[in-house]
JSON list of C-alpha atoms in Angstrom, two decimals:
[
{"chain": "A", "resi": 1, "resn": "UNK", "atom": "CA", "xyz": [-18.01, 0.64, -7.82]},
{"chain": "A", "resi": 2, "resn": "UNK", "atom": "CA", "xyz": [-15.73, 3.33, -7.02]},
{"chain": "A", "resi": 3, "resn": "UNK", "atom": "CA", "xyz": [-13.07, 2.85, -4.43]},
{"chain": "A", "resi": 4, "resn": "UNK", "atom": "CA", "xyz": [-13.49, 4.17, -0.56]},
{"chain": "A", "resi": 5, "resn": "UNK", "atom": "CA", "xyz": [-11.50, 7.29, 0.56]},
{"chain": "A", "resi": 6, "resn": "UNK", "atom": "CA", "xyz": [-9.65, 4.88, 2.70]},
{"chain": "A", "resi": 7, "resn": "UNK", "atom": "CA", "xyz": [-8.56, 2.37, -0.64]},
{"chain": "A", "resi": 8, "resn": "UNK", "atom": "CA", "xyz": [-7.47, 5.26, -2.30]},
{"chain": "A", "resi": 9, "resn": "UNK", "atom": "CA", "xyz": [-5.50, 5.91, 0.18]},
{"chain": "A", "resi": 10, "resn": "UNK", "atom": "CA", "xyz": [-3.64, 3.12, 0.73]},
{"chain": "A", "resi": 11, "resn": "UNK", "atom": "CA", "xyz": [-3.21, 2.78, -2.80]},
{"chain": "A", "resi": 12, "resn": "UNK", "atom": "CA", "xyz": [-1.74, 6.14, -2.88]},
{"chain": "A", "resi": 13, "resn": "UNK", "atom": "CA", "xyz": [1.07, 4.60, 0.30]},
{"chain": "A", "resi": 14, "resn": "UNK", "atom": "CA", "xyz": [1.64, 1.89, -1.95]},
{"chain": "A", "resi": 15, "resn": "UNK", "atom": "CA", "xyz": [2.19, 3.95, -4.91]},
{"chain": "A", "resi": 16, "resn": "UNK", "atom": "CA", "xyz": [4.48, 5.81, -3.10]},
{"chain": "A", "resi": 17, "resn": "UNK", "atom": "CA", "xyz": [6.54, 3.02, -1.06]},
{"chain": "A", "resi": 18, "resn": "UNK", "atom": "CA", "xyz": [7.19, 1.58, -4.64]},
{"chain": "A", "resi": 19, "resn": "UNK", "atom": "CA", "xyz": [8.07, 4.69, -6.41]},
{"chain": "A", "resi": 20, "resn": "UNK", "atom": "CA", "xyz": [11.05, 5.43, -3.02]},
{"chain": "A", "resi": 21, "resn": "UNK", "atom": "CA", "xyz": [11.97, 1.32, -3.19]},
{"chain": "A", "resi": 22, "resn": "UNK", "atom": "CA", "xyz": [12.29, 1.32, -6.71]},
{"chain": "A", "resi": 23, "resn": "UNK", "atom": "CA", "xyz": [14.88, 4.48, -6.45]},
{"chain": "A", "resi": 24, "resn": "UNK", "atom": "CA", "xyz": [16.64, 2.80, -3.58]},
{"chain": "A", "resi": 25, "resn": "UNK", "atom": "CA", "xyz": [17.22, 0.32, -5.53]},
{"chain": "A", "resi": 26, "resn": "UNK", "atom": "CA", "xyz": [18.40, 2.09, -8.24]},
{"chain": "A", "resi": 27, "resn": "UNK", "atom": "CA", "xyz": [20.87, 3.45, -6.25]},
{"chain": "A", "resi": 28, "resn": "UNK", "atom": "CA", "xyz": [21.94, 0.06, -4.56]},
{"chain": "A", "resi": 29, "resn": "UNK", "atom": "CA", "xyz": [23.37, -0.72, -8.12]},
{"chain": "A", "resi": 30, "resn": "UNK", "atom": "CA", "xyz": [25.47, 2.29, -7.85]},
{"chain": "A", "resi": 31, "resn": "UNK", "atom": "CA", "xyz": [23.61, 4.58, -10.21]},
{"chain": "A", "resi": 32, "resn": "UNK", "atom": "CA", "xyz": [21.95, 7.84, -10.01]},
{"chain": "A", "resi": 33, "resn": "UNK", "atom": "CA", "xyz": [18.31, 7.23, -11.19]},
{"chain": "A", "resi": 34, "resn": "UNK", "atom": "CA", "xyz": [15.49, 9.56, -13.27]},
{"chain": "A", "resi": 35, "resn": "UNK", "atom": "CA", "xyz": [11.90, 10.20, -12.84]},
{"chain": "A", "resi": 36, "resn": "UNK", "atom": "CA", "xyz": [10.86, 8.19, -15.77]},
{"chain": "A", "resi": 37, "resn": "UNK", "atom": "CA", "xyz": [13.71, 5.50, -14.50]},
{"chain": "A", "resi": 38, "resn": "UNK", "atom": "CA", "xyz": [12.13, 5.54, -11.30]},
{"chain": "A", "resi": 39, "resn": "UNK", "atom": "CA", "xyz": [8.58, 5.14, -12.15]},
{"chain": "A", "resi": 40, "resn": "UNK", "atom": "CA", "xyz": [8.77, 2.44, -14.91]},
{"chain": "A", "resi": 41, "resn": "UNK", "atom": "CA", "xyz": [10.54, 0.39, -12.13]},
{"chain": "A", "resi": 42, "resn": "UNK", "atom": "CA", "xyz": [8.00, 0.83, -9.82]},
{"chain": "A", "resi": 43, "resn": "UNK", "atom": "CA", "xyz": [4.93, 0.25, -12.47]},
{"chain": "A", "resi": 44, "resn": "UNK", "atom": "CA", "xyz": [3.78, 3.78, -12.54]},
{"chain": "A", "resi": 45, "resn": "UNK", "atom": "CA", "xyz": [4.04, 6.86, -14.59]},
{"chain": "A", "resi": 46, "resn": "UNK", "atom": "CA", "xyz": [6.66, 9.78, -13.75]},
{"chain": "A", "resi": 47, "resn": "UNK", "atom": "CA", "xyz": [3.38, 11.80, -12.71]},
{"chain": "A", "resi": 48, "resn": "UNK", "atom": "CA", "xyz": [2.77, 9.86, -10.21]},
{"chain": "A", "resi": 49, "resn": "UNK", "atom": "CA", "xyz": [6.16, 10.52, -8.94]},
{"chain": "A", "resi": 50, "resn": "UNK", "atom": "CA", "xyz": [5.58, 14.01, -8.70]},
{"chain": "A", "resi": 51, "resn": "UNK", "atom": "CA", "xyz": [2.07, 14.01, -7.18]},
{"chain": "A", "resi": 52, "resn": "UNK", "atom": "CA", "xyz": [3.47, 11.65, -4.59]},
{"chain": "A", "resi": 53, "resn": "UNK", "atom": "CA", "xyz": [6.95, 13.59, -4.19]},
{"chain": "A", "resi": 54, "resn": "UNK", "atom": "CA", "xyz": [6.63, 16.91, -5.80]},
{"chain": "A", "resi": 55, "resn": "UNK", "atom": "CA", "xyz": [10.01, 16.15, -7.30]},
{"chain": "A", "resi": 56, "resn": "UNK", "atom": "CA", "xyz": [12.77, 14.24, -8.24]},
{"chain": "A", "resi": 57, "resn": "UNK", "atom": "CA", "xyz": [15.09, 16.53, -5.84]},
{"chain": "A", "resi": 58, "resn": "UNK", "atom": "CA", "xyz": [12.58, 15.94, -2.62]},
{"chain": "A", "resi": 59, "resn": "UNK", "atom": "CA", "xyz": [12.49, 12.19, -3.80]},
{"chain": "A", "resi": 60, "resn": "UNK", "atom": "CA", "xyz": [16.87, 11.59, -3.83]},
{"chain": "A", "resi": 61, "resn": "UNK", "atom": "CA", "xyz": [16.12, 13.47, -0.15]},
{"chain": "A", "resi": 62, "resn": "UNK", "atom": "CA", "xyz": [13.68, 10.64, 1.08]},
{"chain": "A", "resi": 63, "resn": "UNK", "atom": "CA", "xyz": [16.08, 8.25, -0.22]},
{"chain": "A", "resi": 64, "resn": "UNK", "atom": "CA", "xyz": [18.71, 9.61, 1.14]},
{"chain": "A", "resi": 65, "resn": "UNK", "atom": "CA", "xyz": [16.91, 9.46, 4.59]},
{"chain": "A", "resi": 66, "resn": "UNK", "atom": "CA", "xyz": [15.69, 6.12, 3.67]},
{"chain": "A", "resi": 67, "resn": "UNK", "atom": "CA", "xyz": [19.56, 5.22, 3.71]},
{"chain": "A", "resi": 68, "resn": "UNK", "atom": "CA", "xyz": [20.73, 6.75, 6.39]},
{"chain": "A", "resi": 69, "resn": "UNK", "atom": "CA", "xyz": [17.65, 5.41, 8.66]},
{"chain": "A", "resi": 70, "resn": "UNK", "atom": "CA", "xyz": [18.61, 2.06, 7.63]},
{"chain": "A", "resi": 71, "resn": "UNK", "atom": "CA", "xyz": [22.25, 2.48, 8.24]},
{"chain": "A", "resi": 72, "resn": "UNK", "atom": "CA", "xyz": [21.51, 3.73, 11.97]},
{"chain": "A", "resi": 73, "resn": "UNK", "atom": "CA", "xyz": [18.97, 0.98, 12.59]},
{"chain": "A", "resi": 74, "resn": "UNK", "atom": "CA", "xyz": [21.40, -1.54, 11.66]},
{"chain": "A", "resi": 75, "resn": "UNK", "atom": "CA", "xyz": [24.19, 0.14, 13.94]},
{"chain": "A", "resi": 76, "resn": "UNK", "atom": "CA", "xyz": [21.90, -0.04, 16.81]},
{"chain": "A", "resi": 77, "resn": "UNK", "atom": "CA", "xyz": [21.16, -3.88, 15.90]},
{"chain": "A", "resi": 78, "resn": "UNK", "atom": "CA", "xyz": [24.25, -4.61, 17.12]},
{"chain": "A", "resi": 79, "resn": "UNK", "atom": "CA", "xyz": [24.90, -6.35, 20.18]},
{"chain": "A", "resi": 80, "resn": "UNK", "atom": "CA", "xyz": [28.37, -6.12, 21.06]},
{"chain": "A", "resi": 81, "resn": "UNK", "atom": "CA", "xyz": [29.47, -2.81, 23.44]},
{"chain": "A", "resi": 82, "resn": "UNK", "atom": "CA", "xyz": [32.50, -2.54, 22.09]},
{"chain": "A", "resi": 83, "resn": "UNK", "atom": "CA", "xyz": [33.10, 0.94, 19.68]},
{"chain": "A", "resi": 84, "resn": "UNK", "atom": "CA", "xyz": [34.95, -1.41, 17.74]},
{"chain": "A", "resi": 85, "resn": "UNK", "atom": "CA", "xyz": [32.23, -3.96, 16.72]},
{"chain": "A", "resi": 86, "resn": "UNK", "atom": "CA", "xyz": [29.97, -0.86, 16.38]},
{"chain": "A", "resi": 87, "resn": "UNK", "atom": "CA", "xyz": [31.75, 1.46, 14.09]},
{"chain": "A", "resi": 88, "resn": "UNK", "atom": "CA", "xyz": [32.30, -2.10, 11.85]},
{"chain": "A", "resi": 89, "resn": "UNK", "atom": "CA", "xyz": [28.69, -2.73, 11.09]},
{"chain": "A", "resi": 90, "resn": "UNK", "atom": "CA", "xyz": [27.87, 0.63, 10.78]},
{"chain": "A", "resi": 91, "resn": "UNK", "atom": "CA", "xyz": [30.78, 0.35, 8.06]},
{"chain": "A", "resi": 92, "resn": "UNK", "atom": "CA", "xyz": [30.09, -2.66, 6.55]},
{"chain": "A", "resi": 93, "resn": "UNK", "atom": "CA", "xyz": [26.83, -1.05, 5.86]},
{"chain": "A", "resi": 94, "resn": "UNK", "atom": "CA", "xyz": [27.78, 1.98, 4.50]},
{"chain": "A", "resi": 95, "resn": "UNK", "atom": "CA", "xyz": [29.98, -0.43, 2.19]},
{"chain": "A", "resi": 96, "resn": "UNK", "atom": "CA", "xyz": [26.84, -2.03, 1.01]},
{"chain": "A", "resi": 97, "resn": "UNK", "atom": "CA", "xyz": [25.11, 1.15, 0.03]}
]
């Protein structure tokens, strides 16, 4: 039995969530990653990871993004009003990067 259109699909989203967590994570050790890197950390091939992100310079930009969104979510988490407590999470997350 062959899988649906929709399967496929979110196979494809799952694919590709695990090929952009498994560079994020890379980089949360400190260290620039590679396609093949990349892929064998997220239990796929490096073709994969350039049918899903056409390549490895569009997938450091999603990261990137991926970083950034998380850093302003976080920011915004806080509850204090104060600039002060603000610009301190939003550096204590950067530090975490």
């Amino acid at each position: 039995m062959t899988p649906s259109g929709n399967q496929r699909k979110e196979r494809g989203e799952r694919t590709r969530r695990g090929i952009l967590e498994a560079a994020l994570a890379i980089v949360a050790e400190g260290r620039n990653f590679t396609a093949r890197e990349v892929a064998q950390r997220a239990g796929s091939s490096h073709g994969n990871l350039f049918h899903h992100f056409g390549s490895l310079e569009k997938l450091e930009e999603e990261a990137a993004f991926a970083m950034l969104e998380s850093m302003v979510d976080e920011a915004i988490t806080v509850k204090s009003s104060s600039l002060e407590a603000y610009l301190s999470a939003l550096g204590e997350q950067t530090l975490n990067m």
